[in-house]
C-alpha atoms as a PDB file:
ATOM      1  CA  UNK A   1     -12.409  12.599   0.715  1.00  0.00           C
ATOM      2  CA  UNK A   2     -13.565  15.157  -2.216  1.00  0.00           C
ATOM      3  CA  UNK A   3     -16.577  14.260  -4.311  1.00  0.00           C
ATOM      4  CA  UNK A   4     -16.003  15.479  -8.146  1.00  0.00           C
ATOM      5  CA  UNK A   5     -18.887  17.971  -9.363  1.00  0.00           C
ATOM      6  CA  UNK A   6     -20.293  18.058 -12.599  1.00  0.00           C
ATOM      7  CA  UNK A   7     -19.584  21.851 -12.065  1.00  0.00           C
ATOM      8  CA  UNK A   8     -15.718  21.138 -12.034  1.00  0.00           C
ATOM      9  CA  UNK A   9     -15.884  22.212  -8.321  1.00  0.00           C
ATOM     10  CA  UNK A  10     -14.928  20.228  -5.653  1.00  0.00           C
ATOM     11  CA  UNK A  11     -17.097  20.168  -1.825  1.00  0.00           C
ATOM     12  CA  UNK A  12     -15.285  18.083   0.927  1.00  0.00           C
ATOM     13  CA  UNK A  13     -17.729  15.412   2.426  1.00  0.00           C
ATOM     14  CA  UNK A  14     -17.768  17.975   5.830  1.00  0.00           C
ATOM     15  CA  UNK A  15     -19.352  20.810   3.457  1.00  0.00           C
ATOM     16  CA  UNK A  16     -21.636  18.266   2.138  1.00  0.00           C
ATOM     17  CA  UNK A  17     -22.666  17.267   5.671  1.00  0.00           C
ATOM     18  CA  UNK A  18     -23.119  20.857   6.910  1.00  0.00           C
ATOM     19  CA  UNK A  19     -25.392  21.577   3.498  1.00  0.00           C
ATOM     20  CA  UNK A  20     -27.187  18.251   5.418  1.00  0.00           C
ATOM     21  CA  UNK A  21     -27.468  19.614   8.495  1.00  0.00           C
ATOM     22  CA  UNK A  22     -29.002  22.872   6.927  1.00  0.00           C
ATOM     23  CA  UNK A  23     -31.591  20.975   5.192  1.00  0.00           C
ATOM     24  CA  UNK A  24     -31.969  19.103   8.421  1.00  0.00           C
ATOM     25  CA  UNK A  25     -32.981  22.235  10.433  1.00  0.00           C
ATOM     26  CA  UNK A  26     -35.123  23.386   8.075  1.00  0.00           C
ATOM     27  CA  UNK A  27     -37.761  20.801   7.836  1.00  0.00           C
ATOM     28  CA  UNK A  28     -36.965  18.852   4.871  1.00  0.00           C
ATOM     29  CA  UNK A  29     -37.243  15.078   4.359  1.00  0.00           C
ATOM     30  CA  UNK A  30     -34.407  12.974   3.223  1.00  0.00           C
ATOM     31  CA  UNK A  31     -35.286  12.932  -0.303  1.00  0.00           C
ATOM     32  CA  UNK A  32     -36.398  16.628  -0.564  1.00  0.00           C
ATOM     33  CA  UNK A  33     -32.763  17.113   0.749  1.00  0.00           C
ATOM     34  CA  UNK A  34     -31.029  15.017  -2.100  1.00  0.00           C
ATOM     35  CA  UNK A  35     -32.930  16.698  -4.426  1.00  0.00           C
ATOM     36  CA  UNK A  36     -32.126  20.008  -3.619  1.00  0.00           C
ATOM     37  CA  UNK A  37     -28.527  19.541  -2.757  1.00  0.00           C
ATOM     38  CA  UNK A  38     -28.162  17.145  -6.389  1.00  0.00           C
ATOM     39  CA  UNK A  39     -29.762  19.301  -8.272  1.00  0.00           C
ATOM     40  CA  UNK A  40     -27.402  22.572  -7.170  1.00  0.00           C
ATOM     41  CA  UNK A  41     -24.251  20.525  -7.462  1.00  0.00           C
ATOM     42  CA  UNK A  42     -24.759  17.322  -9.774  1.00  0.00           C
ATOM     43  CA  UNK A  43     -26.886  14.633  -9.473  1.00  0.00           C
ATOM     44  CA  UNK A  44     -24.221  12.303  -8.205  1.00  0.00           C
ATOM     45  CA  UNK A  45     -23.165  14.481  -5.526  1.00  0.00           C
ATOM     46  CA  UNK A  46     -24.876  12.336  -2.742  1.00  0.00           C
ATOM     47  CA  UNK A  47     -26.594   8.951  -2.109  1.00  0.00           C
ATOM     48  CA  UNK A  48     -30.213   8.853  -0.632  1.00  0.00           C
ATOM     49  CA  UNK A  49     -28.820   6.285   1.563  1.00  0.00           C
ATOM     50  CA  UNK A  50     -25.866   8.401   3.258  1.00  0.00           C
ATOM     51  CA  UNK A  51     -28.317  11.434   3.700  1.00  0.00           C
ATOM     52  CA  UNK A  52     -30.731   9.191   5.402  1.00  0.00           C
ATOM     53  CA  UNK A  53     -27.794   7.732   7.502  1.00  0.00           C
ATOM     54  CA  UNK A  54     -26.747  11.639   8.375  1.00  0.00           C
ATOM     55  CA  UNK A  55     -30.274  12.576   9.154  1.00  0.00           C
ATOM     56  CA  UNK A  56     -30.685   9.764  11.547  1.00  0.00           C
ATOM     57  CA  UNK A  57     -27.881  11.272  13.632  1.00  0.00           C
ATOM     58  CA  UNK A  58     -29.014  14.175  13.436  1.00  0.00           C
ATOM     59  CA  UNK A  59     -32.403  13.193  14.955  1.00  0.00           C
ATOM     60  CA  UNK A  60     -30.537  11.858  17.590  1.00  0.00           C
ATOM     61  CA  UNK A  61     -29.124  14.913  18.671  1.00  0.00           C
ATOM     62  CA  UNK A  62     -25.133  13.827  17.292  1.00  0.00           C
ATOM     63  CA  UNK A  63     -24.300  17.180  14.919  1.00  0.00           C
ATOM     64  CA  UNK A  64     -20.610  16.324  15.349  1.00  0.00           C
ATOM     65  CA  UNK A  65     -19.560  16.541  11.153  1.00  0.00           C
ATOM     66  CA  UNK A  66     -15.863  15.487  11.427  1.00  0.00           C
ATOM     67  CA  UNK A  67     -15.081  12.000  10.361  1.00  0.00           C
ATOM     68  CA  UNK A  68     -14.832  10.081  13.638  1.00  0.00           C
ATOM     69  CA  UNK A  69     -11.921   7.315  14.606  1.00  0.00           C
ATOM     70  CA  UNK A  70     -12.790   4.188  13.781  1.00  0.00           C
ATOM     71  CA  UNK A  71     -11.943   0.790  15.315  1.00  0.00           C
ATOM     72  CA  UNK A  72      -9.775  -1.782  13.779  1.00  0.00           C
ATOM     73  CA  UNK A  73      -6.320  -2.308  13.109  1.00  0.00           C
ATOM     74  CA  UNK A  74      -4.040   0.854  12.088  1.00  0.00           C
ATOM     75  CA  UNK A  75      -3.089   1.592   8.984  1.00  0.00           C
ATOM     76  CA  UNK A  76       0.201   3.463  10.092  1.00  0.00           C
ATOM     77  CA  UNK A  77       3.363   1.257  11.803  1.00  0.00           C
ATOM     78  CA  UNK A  78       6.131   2.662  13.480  1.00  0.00           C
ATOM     79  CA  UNK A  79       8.554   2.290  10.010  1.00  0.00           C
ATOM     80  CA  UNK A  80      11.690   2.083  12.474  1.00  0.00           C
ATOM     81  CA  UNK A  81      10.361  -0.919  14.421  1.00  0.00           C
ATOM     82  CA  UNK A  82       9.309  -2.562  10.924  1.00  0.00           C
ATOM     83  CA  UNK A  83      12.776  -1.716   9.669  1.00  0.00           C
ATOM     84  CA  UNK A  84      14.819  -2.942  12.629  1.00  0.00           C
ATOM     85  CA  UNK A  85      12.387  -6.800  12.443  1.00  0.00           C
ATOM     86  CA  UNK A  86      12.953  -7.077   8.943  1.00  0.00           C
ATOM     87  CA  UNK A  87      16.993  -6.675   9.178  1.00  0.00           C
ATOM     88  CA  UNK A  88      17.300  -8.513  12.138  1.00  0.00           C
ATOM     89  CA  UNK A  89      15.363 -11.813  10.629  1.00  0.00           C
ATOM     90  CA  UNK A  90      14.750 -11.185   6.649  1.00  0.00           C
ATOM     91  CA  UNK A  91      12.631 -14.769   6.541  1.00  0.00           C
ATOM     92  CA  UNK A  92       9.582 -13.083   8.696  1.00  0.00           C
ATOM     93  CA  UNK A  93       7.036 -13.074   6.504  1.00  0.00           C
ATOM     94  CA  UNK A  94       4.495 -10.086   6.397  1.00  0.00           C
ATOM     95  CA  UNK A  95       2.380 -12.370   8.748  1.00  0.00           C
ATOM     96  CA  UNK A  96       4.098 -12.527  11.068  1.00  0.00           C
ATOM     97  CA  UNK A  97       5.747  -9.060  11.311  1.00  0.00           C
ATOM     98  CA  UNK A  98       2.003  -7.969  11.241  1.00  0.00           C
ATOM     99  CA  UNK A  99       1.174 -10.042  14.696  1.00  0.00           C
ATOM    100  CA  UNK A 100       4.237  -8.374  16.358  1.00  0.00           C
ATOM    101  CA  UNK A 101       3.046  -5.075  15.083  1.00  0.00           C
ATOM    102  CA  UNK A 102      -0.481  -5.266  15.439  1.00  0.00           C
ATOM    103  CA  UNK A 103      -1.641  -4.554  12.382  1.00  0.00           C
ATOM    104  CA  UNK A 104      -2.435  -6.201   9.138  1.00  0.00           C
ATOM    105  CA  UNK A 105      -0.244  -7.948   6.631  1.00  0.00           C
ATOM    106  CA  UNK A 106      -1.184  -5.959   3.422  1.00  0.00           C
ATOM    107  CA  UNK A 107      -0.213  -2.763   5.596  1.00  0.00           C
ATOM    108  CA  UNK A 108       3.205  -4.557   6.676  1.00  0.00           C
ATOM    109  CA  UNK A 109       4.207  -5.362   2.828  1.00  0.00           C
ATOM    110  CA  UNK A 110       3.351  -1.926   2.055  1.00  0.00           C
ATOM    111  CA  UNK A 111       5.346  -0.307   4.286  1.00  0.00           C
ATOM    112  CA  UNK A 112       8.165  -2.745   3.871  1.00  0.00           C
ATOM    113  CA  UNK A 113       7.657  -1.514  -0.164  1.00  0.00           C
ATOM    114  CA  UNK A 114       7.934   1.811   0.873  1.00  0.00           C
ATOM    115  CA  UNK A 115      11.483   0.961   2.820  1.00  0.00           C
ATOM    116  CA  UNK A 116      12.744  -0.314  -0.851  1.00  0.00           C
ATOM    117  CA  UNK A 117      12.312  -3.957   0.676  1.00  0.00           C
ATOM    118  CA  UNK A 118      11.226  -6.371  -1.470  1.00  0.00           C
ATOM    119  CA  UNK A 119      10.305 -10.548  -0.914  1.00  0.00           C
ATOM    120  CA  UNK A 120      12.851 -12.711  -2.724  1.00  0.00           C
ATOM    121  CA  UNK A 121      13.730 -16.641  -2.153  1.00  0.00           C
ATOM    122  CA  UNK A 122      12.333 -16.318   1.240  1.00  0.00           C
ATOM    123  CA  UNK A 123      14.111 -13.181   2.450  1.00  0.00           C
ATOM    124  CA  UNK A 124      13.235  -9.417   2.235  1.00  0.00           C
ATOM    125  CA  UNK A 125      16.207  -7.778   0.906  1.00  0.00           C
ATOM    126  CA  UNK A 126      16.879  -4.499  -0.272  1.00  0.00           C
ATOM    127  CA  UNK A 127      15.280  -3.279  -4.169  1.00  0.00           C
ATOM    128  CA  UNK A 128      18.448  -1.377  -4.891  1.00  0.00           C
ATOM    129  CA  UNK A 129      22.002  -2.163  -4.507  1.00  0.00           C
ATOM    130  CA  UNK A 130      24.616   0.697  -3.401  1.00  0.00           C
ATOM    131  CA  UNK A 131      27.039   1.797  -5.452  1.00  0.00           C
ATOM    132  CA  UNK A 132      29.812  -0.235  -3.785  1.00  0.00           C
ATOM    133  CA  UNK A 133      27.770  -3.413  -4.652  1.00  0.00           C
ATOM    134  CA  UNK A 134      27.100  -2.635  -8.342  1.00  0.00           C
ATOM    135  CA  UNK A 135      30.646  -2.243  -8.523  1.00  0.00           C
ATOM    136  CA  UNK A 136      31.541  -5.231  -6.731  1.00  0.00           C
ATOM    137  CA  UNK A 137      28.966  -7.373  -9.119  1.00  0.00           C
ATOM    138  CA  UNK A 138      30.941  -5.539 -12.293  1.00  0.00           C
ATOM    139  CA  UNK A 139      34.012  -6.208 -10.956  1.00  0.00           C
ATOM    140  CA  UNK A 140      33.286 -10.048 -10.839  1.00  0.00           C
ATOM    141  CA  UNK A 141      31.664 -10.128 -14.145  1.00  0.00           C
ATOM    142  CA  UNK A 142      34.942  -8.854 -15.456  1.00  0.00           C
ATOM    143  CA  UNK A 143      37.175 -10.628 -13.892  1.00  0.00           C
ATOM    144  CA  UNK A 144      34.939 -14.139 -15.248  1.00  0.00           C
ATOM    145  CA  UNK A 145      34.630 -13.183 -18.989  1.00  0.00           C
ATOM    146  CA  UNK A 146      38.633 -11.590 -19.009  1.00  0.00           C
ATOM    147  CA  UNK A 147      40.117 -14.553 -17.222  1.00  0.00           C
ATOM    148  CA  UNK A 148      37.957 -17.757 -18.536  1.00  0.00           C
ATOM    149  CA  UNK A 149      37.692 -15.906 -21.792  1.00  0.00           C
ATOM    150  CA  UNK A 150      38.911 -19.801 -24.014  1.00  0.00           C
ATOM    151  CA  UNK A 151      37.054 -22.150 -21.578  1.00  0.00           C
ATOM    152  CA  UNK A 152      33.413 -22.926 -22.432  1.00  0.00           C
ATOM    153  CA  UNK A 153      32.037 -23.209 -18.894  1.00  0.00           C
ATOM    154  CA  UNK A 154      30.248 -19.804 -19.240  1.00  0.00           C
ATOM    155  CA  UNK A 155      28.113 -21.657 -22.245  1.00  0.00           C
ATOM    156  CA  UNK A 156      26.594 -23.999 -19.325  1.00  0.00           C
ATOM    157  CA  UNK A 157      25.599 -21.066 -17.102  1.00  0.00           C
ATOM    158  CA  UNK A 158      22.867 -18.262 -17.344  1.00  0.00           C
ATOM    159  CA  UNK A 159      22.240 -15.226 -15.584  1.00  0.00           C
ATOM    160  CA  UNK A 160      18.789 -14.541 -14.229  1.00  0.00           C
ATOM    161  CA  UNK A 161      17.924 -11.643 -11.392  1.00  0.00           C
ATOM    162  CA  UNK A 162      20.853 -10.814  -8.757  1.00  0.00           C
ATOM    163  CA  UNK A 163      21.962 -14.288  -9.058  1.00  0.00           C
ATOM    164  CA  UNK A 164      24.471 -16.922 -11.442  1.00  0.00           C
ATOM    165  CA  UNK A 165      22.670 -20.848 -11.673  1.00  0.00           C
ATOM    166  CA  UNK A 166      23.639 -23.826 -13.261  1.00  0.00           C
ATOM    167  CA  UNK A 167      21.364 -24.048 -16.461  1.00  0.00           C
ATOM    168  CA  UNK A 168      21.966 -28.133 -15.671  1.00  0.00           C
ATOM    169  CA  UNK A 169      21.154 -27.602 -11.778  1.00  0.00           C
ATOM    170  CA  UNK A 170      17.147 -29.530 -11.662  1.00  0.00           C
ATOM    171  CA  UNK A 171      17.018 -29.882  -8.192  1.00  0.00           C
ATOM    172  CA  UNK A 172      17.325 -25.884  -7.036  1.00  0.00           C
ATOM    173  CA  UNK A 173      13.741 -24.766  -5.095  1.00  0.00           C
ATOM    174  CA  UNK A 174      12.982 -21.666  -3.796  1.00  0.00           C
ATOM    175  CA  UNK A 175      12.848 -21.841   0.076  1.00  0.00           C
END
């Protein structure tokens, strides 16, 4: 992660920490250290609070300045595993493809976003439709307004999303 300068220069937080670690080693308190590192870049450039968290570690002898791995759940998922459980059952929910994956639901439905899936009547189906099926869909839609052209059963019906309902039809939920 980058933090924006005043200057219009960027410093990576591992430059930051080694301009830390400089101050650290030569004497300077925490604040002394904000100062002087705020007032060469900008005066946002780092919290009092993270310096005194870096200084801490450094008086404990840690002077490792990489970003270390964290615990938790991971943010990555095998996409192929995710791919084959949502096409062999589309009615998991992001819940509980998340359990079998070990990781959390918000990172599931992102991932399944990213696959062009998206969560409709209680299945995850593809966004986009192939060529063969927009076809198919125009096809039909021709073949209804050229052959019932004279009957008035298209005035009781209206089109919504991927889908033809009875504008009548009260008792329809969504599963």
């Amino acid at each position: 992660m980058d933090v924006d300068l005043e200057l219009g220069m960027n410093i990576s937080c591992k430059e930051l920490r080694v301009l830390l670690l400089q101050e650290f080693r030569l004497g300077h308190k925490t604040t002394e250290a904000t100062s002087n590192i705020c007032s060469t870049m900008s005066k946002d450039a780092l919290f009092i609070r993270t310096a005194q968290d870096w200084f801490n570690w450094f008086k404990n002898d840690n002077f490792e300045l990489d970003d270390l791995p964290r615990a938790g759940r991971p943010l990555e998922v095998d996409m192929d595993v995710l791919k084959q459980l949502a096409e062999e059952d589309p009615r998991l929910t992001t819940r509980c493809l998340a359990e079998r994956l070990g990781c959390s639901h918000a990172t599931v439905e992102t991932h399944l976003r990213e696959l062009g899936k998206m969560w409709k009547c209680g299945v995850w189906i593809p966004h986009e439709l192939s060529p063969l099926q927009l076809q198919h869909r125009v096809d039909a839609c021709m073949k209804l307004l050229t052959s019932h052209r004279n009957y008035q059963w298209l005035r009781n019906h209206i089109t919504g999303d991927e889908k033809w309902v009875l504008h009548v039809n009260h008792t329809r939920k969504r599963q």
